[in-house]
XYZ file of N, CA and C in Angstrom:
582
model
N -13.860 -12.351 -151.523
C -12.836 -13.251 -151.075
C -11.479 -12.843 -151.649
N -10.482 -13.717 -151.519
C -9.114 -13.363 -151.895
C -8.937 -13.140 -153.379
N -9.735 -13.797 -154.202
C -9.566 -13.570 -155.637
C -10.638 -12.639 -156.197
N -11.207 -11.819 -155.332
C -12.164 -10.757 -155.673
C -13.532 -11.218 -156.147
N -13.929 -12.442 -155.783
C -15.312 -12.836 -156.036
C -16.160 -12.179 -154.944
N -17.318 -11.684 -155.311
C -18.160 -11.035 -154.302
C -19.616 -11.435 -154.467
N -20.293 -11.435 -153.379
C -21.732 -11.678 -153.348
C -22.342 -10.527 -152.548
N -23.360 -9.935 -153.080
C -24.015 -8.820 -152.412
C -25.468 -9.198 -152.135
N -25.865 -8.931 -150.940
C -27.272 -9.108 -150.597
C -27.771 -7.804 -149.975
N -29.056 -7.586 -150.063
C -29.629 -6.417 -149.384
C -30.219 -6.884 -148.062
N -30.247 -6.008 -147.143
C -30.779 -6.306 -145.815
C -32.191 -5.733 -145.660
N -32.897 -5.732 -146.782
C -34.247 -5.183 -146.802
C -35.114 -5.827 -145.725
N -35.656 -5.018 -144.837
C -36.523 -5.498 -143.774
C -35.796 -5.998 -142.550
N -34.486 -6.056 -142.600
C -33.727 -6.581 -141.466
C -33.325 -5.496 -140.477
N -33.404 -4.258 -140.902
C -33.028 -3.137 -140.025
C -34.239 -2.229 -139.883
N -34.612 -1.955 -138.653
C -35.759 -1.091 -138.381
C -35.389 -0.076 -137.313
N -35.713 1.154 -137.560
C -35.619 2.195 -136.540
C -37.030 2.742 -136.356
N -37.558 2.642 -135.165
C -38.893 3.154 -134.868
C -38.786 4.599 -134.407
N -39.553 5.470 -135.024
C -39.576 6.890 -134.659
C -40.895 7.146 -133.942
N -40.800 7.431 -132.669
C -41.999 7.703 -131.874
C -42.523 9.092 -132.182
N -43.817 9.199 -132.308
C -44.470 10.471 -132.587
C -44.371 11.397 -131.375
N -44.346 12.679 -131.622
C -44.387 13.681 -130.566
C -45.665 14.472 -130.746
N -46.504 14.465 -129.740
C -47.778 15.182 -129.800
C -47.635 16.575 -129.198
N -48.394 17.515 -129.715
C -48.431 18.816 -129.050
C -49.147 18.658 -127.707
N -48.956 19.608 -126.825
C -49.657 19.568 -125.545
C -50.511 20.824 -125.395
N -51.582 20.672 -124.657
C -52.496 21.775 -124.401
C -53.118 21.528 -123.038
N -53.034 22.505 -122.171
C -53.606 22.361 -120.834
C -54.124 23.713 -120.352
N -55.013 23.655 -119.369
C -55.524 24.884 -118.774
C -54.427 25.532 -117.945
N -54.313 26.824 -118.060
C -53.357 27.563 -117.241
C -54.043 27.985 -115.939
N -53.327 28.681 -115.122
C -53.897 29.206 -113.877
C -54.591 30.548 -114.098
N -54.485 31.088 -115.304
C -55.041 32.413 -115.603
C -56.560 32.381 -115.688
N -57.143 33.526 -115.479
C -58.582 33.728 -115.642
C -58.773 35.049 -116.382
N -59.839 35.165 -117.140
C -60.159 36.427 -117.801
C -61.576 36.832 -117.401
N -61.804 38.122 -117.339
C -63.144 38.610 -117.014
C -63.319 39.992 -117.614
N -64.533 40.387 -117.727
C -64.885 41.719 -118.205
C -66.216 42.105 -117.601
N -66.617 43.328 -117.819
C -67.875 43.827 -117.260
C -68.648 44.570 -118.336
N -69.933 44.298 -118.400
C -70.844 45.079 -119.242
C -71.903 45.679 -118.334
N -72.558 46.711 -118.802
C -73.576 47.402 -118.006
C -74.920 47.361 -118.727
N -75.952 46.955 -118.010
C -77.297 47.035 -118.567
C -77.656 48.479 -118.883
N -76.998 49.424 -118.199
C -77.250 50.854 -118.450
C -77.039 51.218 -119.918
N -76.116 50.520 -120.590
C -75.771 50.855 -121.975
C -76.758 50.287 -122.987
N -77.629 49.377 -122.564
C -78.571 48.767 -123.507
C -79.427 49.824 -124.195
N -79.500 49.731 -125.508
C -80.338 50.638 -126.284
C -79.833 52.056 -126.349
N -78.612 52.299 -125.891
C -78.050 53.644 -125.867
C -76.739 53.694 -126.657
N -76.453 54.862 -127.156
C -75.161 55.104 -127.764
C -74.293 55.758 -126.713
N -73.147 55.162 -126.455
C -72.241 55.723 -125.453
C -70.859 55.842 -126.053
N -69.994 56.488 -125.305
C -68.601 56.606 -125.741
C -67.795 55.383 -125.334
N -68.431 54.407 -124.662
C -67.744 53.173 -124.270
C -67.095 52.532 -125.479
N -65.836 52.197 -125.336
C -65.023 51.722 -126.458
C -65.667 50.567 -127.223
N -66.234 49.608 -126.520
C -66.763 48.426 -127.190
C -68.277 48.437 -127.364
N -68.958 49.484 -126.891
C -70.414 49.515 -127.007
C -70.797 49.446 -128.477
N -71.691 48.528 -128.803
C -72.051 48.388 -130.213
C -73.413 49.006 -130.483
N -73.692 49.203 -131.741
C -74.924 49.865 -132.145
C -76.003 48.902 -132.588
N -75.977 47.661 -132.095
C -76.996 46.707 -132.515
C -78.329 47.010 -131.842
N -79.337 46.310 -132.292
C -80.671 46.493 -131.716
C -80.762 45.720 -130.411
N -80.962 46.449 -129.321
C -81.135 45.829 -128.018
C -82.620 45.733 -127.708
N -82.983 44.833 -126.788
C -84.381 44.607 -126.449
C -84.809 45.355 -125.197
N -83.866 46.077 -124.582
C -84.147 46.906 -123.411
C -83.405 48.219 -123.584
N -83.830 49.222 -122.819
C -83.119 50.494 -122.813
C -82.753 50.815 -121.376
N -81.456 50.996 -121.152
C -80.966 51.266 -119.808
C -80.897 52.753 -119.515
N -80.579 53.071 -118.263
C -80.371 54.447 -117.830
C -78.864 54.655 -117.666
N -78.305 55.480 -118.530
C -76.851 55.684 -118.549
C -76.364 56.245 -117.216
N -75.341 55.601 -116.653
C -74.657 56.102 -115.456
C -73.416 56.893 -115.841
N -72.638 56.322 -116.755
C -71.371 56.933 -117.156
C -71.223 56.778 -118.653
N -71.443 57.853 -119.375
C -71.414 57.827 -120.829
C -70.044 57.434 -121.377
N -69.007 57.597 -120.597
C -67.658 57.294 -121.078
C -67.315 55.806 -120.966
N -67.871 55.118 -119.986
C -67.464 53.726 -119.773
C -68.580 52.702 -119.925
N -69.845 53.095 -119.811
C -70.928 52.121 -119.937
C -70.880 51.472 -121.316
N -70.956 50.149 -121.343
C -70.926 49.407 -122.593
C -71.735 48.123 -122.435
N -72.313 47.668 -123.532
C -73.023 46.388 -123.488
C -72.219 45.277 -124.160
N -70.968 45.582 -124.506
C -70.108 44.616 -125.191
C -68.715 44.642 -124.581
N -68.143 43.457 -124.398
C -66.774 43.371 -123.912
C -66.037 42.318 -124.742
N -64.769 42.607 -125.061
C -63.918 41.686 -125.807
C -62.872 41.130 -124.841
N -62.742 39.806 -124.821
C -61.825 39.128 -123.917
C -60.810 38.324 -124.721
N -59.545 38.387 -124.319
C -58.495 37.587 -124.948
C -58.379 36.283 -124.166
N -58.734 35.158 -124.794
C -58.746 33.867 -124.116
C -57.383 33.159 -124.137
N -56.450 33.659 -124.922
C -55.166 32.966 -125.071
C -54.451 32.690 -123.750
N -54.486 33.579 -122.741
C -53.806 33.268 -121.477
C -54.419 32.095 -120.699
N -55.577 31.605 -121.127
C -56.247 30.528 -120.403
C -55.635 29.154 -120.639
N -54.804 29.033 -121.679
C -54.202 27.733 -121.979
C -52.693 27.845 -122.113
N -52.041 26.748 -121.784
C -50.610 26.589 -122.031
C -50.486 25.543 -123.128
N -49.667 25.836 -124.142
C -49.490 24.866 -125.217
C -48.012 24.751 -125.579
N -47.669 23.584 -126.079
C -46.327 23.336 -126.584
C -46.489 22.576 -127.891
N -45.867 23.088 -128.938
C -46.063 22.475 -130.251
C -45.314 21.166 -130.410
N -44.274 20.958 -129.655
C -43.500 19.732 -129.799
C -42.676 19.751 -131.079
N -42.215 18.573 -131.507
C -41.301 18.458 -132.646
C -41.969 18.733 -133.983
N -43.284 18.511 -134.064
C -43.982 18.642 -135.346
C -44.571 20.034 -135.527
N -43.729 21.040 -135.283
C -44.222 22.401 -135.391
C -44.528 22.734 -136.841
N -45.272 23.774 -137.164
C -45.943 24.638 -136.196
C -47.235 23.988 -135.694
N -47.668 24.430 -134.526
C -48.889 23.888 -133.931
C -49.685 25.021 -133.299
N -50.414 25.772 -134.124
C -51.188 26.886 -133.568
C -52.403 26.400 -132.777
N -52.824 27.200 -131.819
C -54.041 26.929 -131.056
C -55.189 27.629 -131.769
N -56.259 26.894 -132.017
C -57.459 27.488 -132.607
C -58.592 27.374 -131.588
N -59.586 28.220 -131.754
C -60.650 28.370 -130.751
C -62.012 28.283 -131.409
N -63.019 27.917 -130.641
C -64.381 27.904 -131.142
C -65.377 27.608 -130.036
N -66.635 27.673 -130.409
C -67.747 27.361 -129.516
C -68.166 25.916 -129.799
N -68.376 25.139 -128.747
C -68.829 23.758 -128.924
C -70.284 23.743 -129.359
N -70.644 22.739 -130.118
C -72.029 22.612 -130.583
C -72.935 22.206 -129.422
N -74.123 22.752 -129.429
C -75.142 22.431 -128.420
C -76.313 21.797 -129.149
N -76.893 20.767 -128.548
C -78.064 20.110 -129.104
C -79.142 21.157 -129.422
N -79.914 20.912 -130.456
C -80.931 21.876 -130.901
C -81.926 22.242 -129.805
N -82.108 21.365 -128.808
C -83.034 21.661 -127.712
C -82.485 22.721 -126.765
N -81.189 23.033 -126.873
C -80.591 24.043 -126.020
C -80.203 23.500 -124.658
N -79.577 24.368 -123.873
C -79.125 24.033 -122.524
C -79.573 25.152 -121.590
N -80.157 24.782 -120.472
C -80.580 25.771 -119.481
C -79.340 26.489 -118.947
N -79.322 27.808 -119.049
C -78.157 28.589 -118.621
C -78.100 28.766 -117.111
N -79.252 28.611 -116.445
C -79.320 28.886 -115.018
C -79.663 30.338 -114.715
N -79.874 31.135 -115.746
C -80.199 32.558 -115.581
C -81.614 32.807 -116.078
N -82.162 33.963 -115.690
C -83.478 34.380 -116.166
C -83.411 35.824 -116.642
N -84.370 36.167 -117.490
C -84.507 37.535 -117.986
C -85.998 37.856 -117.987
N -86.390 38.895 -117.262
C -87.801 39.260 -117.107
C -88.617 38.068 -116.622
N -88.005 37.248 -115.762
C -88.681 36.095 -115.190
C -88.706 34.865 -116.069
N -88.249 34.976 -117.308
C -88.233 33.833 -118.225
C -86.880 33.133 -118.171
N -86.891 31.814 -118.296
C -85.649 31.067 -118.343
C -84.836 31.492 -119.566
N -83.519 31.449 -119.402
C -82.611 31.724 -120.510
C -81.904 30.417 -120.852
N -82.002 30.021 -122.115
C -81.334 28.811 -122.604
C -80.229 29.204 -123.571
N -79.194 28.360 -123.613
C -78.099 28.542 -124.563
C -78.357 27.697 -125.807
N -78.061 28.290 -126.951
C -78.123 27.614 -128.241
C -76.855 27.979 -129.008
N -76.497 27.195 -130.011
C -75.428 27.615 -130.914
C -76.053 27.941 -132.257
N -75.666 29.085 -132.754
C -76.157 29.549 -134.047
C -74.979 30.112 -134.818
N -74.622 29.439 -135.900
C -73.518 29.911 -136.724
C -72.202 30.007 -135.964
N -71.946 29.091 -135.065
C -70.704 29.100 -134.302
C -70.675 30.082 -133.146
N -71.814 30.692 -132.848
C -71.922 31.648 -131.735
C -72.835 31.067 -130.670
N -72.458 31.254 -129.405
C -73.337 30.880 -128.296
C -74.376 31.987 -128.157
N -75.640 31.621 -128.259
C -76.732 32.595 -128.185
C -77.595 32.255 -126.980
N -77.787 33.213 -126.085
C -78.635 33.049 -124.903
C -79.981 33.680 -125.207
N -81.030 32.855 -125.201
C -82.383 33.317 -125.544
C -83.353 32.985 -124.422
N -84.353 33.846 -124.268
C -85.435 33.506 -123.351
C -86.291 32.430 -124.002
N -86.862 31.567 -123.159
C -87.754 30.517 -123.652
C -88.973 30.484 -122.747
N -90.070 29.951 -123.291
C -91.248 29.795 -122.446
C -91.045 28.584 -121.522
N -91.982 28.345 -120.638
C -91.833 27.272 -119.657
C -91.703 25.890 -120.281
N -92.186 25.726 -121.504
C -92.094 24.434 -122.181
C -90.871 24.337 -123.086
N -90.040 25.366 -123.087
C -88.842 25.448 -123.932
C -89.210 25.176 -125.389
N -90.337 25.738 -125.805
C -90.791 25.564 -127.177
C -90.620 26.856 -127.961
N -91.085 27.950 -127.397
C -91.026 29.232 -128.098
C -89.836 30.045 -127.608
N -88.974 30.364 -128.548
C -87.815 31.179 -128.192
C -88.182 32.643 -128.291
N -87.703 33.401 -127.317
C -87.965 34.828 -127.295
C -86.746 35.614 -127.713
N -86.505 36.694 -127.005
C -85.440 37.616 -127.388
C -84.061 37.047 -127.069
N -83.092 37.556 -127.791
C -81.699 37.238 -127.518
C -81.267 38.079 -126.330
N -80.823 37.428 -125.264
C -80.379 38.134 -124.073
C -78.911 38.534 -124.225
N -78.099 37.626 -124.712
C -76.713 37.964 -125.046
C -76.157 36.946 -126.021
N -75.058 37.327 -126.661
C -74.316 36.408 -127.521
C -72.879 36.348 -127.036
N -72.234 35.227 -127.309
C -70.833 35.032 -126.952
C -70.169 34.333 -128.130
N -69.296 35.056 -128.799
C -68.616 34.528 -129.986
C -67.119 34.471 -129.724
N -66.467 33.446 -130.251
C -65.025 33.297 -130.114
C -64.435 33.118 -131.504
N -63.489 33.979 -131.866
C -62.863 33.808 -133.175
C -61.738 32.782 -133.078
N -61.202 32.377 -134.220
C -60.179 31.341 -134.275
C -58.895 31.685 -133.560
N -58.684 32.978 -133.267
C -57.465 33.424 -132.594
C -57.638 33.588 -131.090
N -58.806 33.255 -130.570
C -59.019 33.312 -129.130
C -59.552 34.631 -128.607
N -60.074 35.482 -129.468
C -60.722 36.708 -128.998
C -62.220 36.440 -128.886
N -62.759 36.645 -127.692
C -64.172 36.383 -127.432
C -64.911 37.705 -127.272
N -66.102 37.771 -127.837
C -66.934 38.971 -127.725
C -68.245 38.603 -127.043
N -68.493 39.236 -125.896
C -69.753 39.090 -125.166
C -70.576 40.329 -125.469
N -71.783 40.142 -126.018
C -72.649 41.259 -126.380
C -73.991 41.100 -125.666
N -74.255 41.960 -124.697
C -75.511 41.952 -123.960
C -76.577 42.649 -124.798
N -77.743 41.982 -124.983
C -78.830 42.541 -125.777
C -80.103 42.793 -124.987
N -80.195 42.211 -123.794
C -81.388 42.383 -122.972
C -80.965 42.193 -121.515
N -81.827 42.557 -120.604
C -81.487 42.504 -119.179
C -81.470 41.079 -118.655
N -80.640 40.860 -117.648
C -80.629 39.620 -116.883
C -81.170 39.923 -115.494
N -81.959 39.021 -114.937
C -82.525 39.233 -113.603
C -81.429 39.151 -112.550
N -81.376 40.182 -111.710
C -80.441 40.224 -110.584
C -81.204 39.862 -109.305
N -80.605 40.041 -108.157
C -81.200 39.600 -106.890
C -82.407 40.415 -106.454
N -82.567 41.621 -106.984
C -83.661 42.483 -106.543
C -83.299 43.304 -105.321
N -82.015 43.400 -105.032
C -81.550 44.122 -103.845
C -81.519 45.631 -104.057
N -82.006 46.102 -105.211
C -82.080 47.534 -105.520
C -80.723 48.219 -105.435
N -79.715 47.553 -105.959
C -78.365 48.106 -106.001
C -77.988 48.262 -107.466
N -77.861 49.513 -107.928
C -77.574 49.789 -109.332
C -76.220 49.237 -109.773
N -75.326 48.985 -108.831
C -73.999 48.477 -109.171
C -73.849 46.978 -108.911
N -74.964 46.274 -108.623
C -74.894 44.833 -108.364
C -74.391 44.102 -109.606
N -73.441 43.202 -109.405
C -72.892 42.409 -110.499
C -73.470 40.997 -110.460
N -73.858 40.489 -111.606
C -74.304 39.112 -111.771
C -73.256 38.420 -112.632
N -72.576 37.433 -112.094
C -71.512 36.749 -112.826
C -72.098 35.698 -113.761
N -71.837 35.847 -115.034
C -72.142 34.805 -116.011
C -70.848 34.002 -116.122
N -70.776 32.947 -115.319
C -69.502 32.262 -115.129
C -69.413 30.888 -115.779
N -70.406 30.511 -116.579
C -70.385 29.180 -117.180
C -70.052 29.185 -118.670
N -69.587 30.298 -119.196
C -69.304 30.386 -120.629
C -68.156 29.476 -121.063
N -67.185 29.284 -120.182
C -66.047 28.428 -120.514
C -66.438 26.994 -120.809
N -67.590 26.566 -120.330
C -68.066 25.205 -120.612
C -68.394 25.007 -122.079
N -68.502 26.092 -122.819
C -68.909 26.016 -124.218
C -67.823 26.492 -125.179
N -66.610 26.655 -124.649
C -65.477 27.078 -125.475
C -64.497 25.920 -125.575
N -63.972 25.706 -126.774
C -62.939 24.692 -126.928
C -61.709 25.298 -127.587
N -60.564 24.802 -127.149
C -59.285 25.181 -127.745
C -58.669 23.910 -128.299
N -58.087 24.009 -129.487
C -57.470 22.853 -130.145
C -56.105 23.247 -130.661
N -55.134 22.367 -130.434
C -53.805 22.562 -131.019
C -53.583 21.403 -131.983
N -53.176 21.734 -133.219
C -52.938 20.729 -134.262
C -51.544 20.946 -134.824
N -50.729 19.872 -134.842
C -49.360 20.029 -135.326
C -49.270 19.713 -136.829
N -48.049 19.769 -137.356
C -47.821 19.654 -138.787
C -48.253 18.322 -139.366
N -48.221 17.230 -138.580
C -48.684 15.947 -139.123
C -50.100 15.606 -138.640
N -50.856 16.659 -138.315
C -52.288 16.591 -137.996
C -52.639 15.864 -136.713
N -51.701 15.764 -135.771
C -52.053 15.320 -134.429
C -52.719 16.507 -133.746
N -53.799 16.246 -133.030
C -54.456 17.363 -132.364
C -54.878 16.990 -130.951
N -54.936 18.011 -130.120
C -55.391 17.893 -128.744
C -56.424 18.998 -128.535
N -57.565 18.645 -127.956
C -58.640 19.628 -127.717
C -59.009 19.606 -126.250
N -59.182 20.810 -125.688
C -59.738 20.921 -124.341
C -60.896 21.889 -124.369
């Protein structure tokens, strides 16, 4: 006032500014990835860049020693579009989804036996099973995805084709994406998974 008397109060709780959170985004892109492996490379050492020296359950007849391979590496990163938003950084991480211990019918066969999918140590493992899905047989292939989105498909045994007697017949294993997940997590631990 005029003679310099003063009263001070605090406005504690009287002023509020709400800050809305910003979530990262993650969506499927229009991109697709694919690769090819050859049963010809099974059980053989070839000059194929990705052919591995693991123990295979079949031995193929090499067609082209330079390109035949039983392993292919795929970069999955183009399959998703992500935006970190305000709470950067928000890296995309990758993995294989867990499958119930009973497994999932893959829809494929090997030597006439059904092939079921299982997860073992974070890897999708395709194994033959008997008709009662009790006894697991050989590993037909594995599909592993590292945290950076690099996937490795490793064929270990033959898959049944149509029987059309065509050495170049391709059988598409097209359901692997059903078992891959991508997650983006921002700095304040908001996450989105697809």
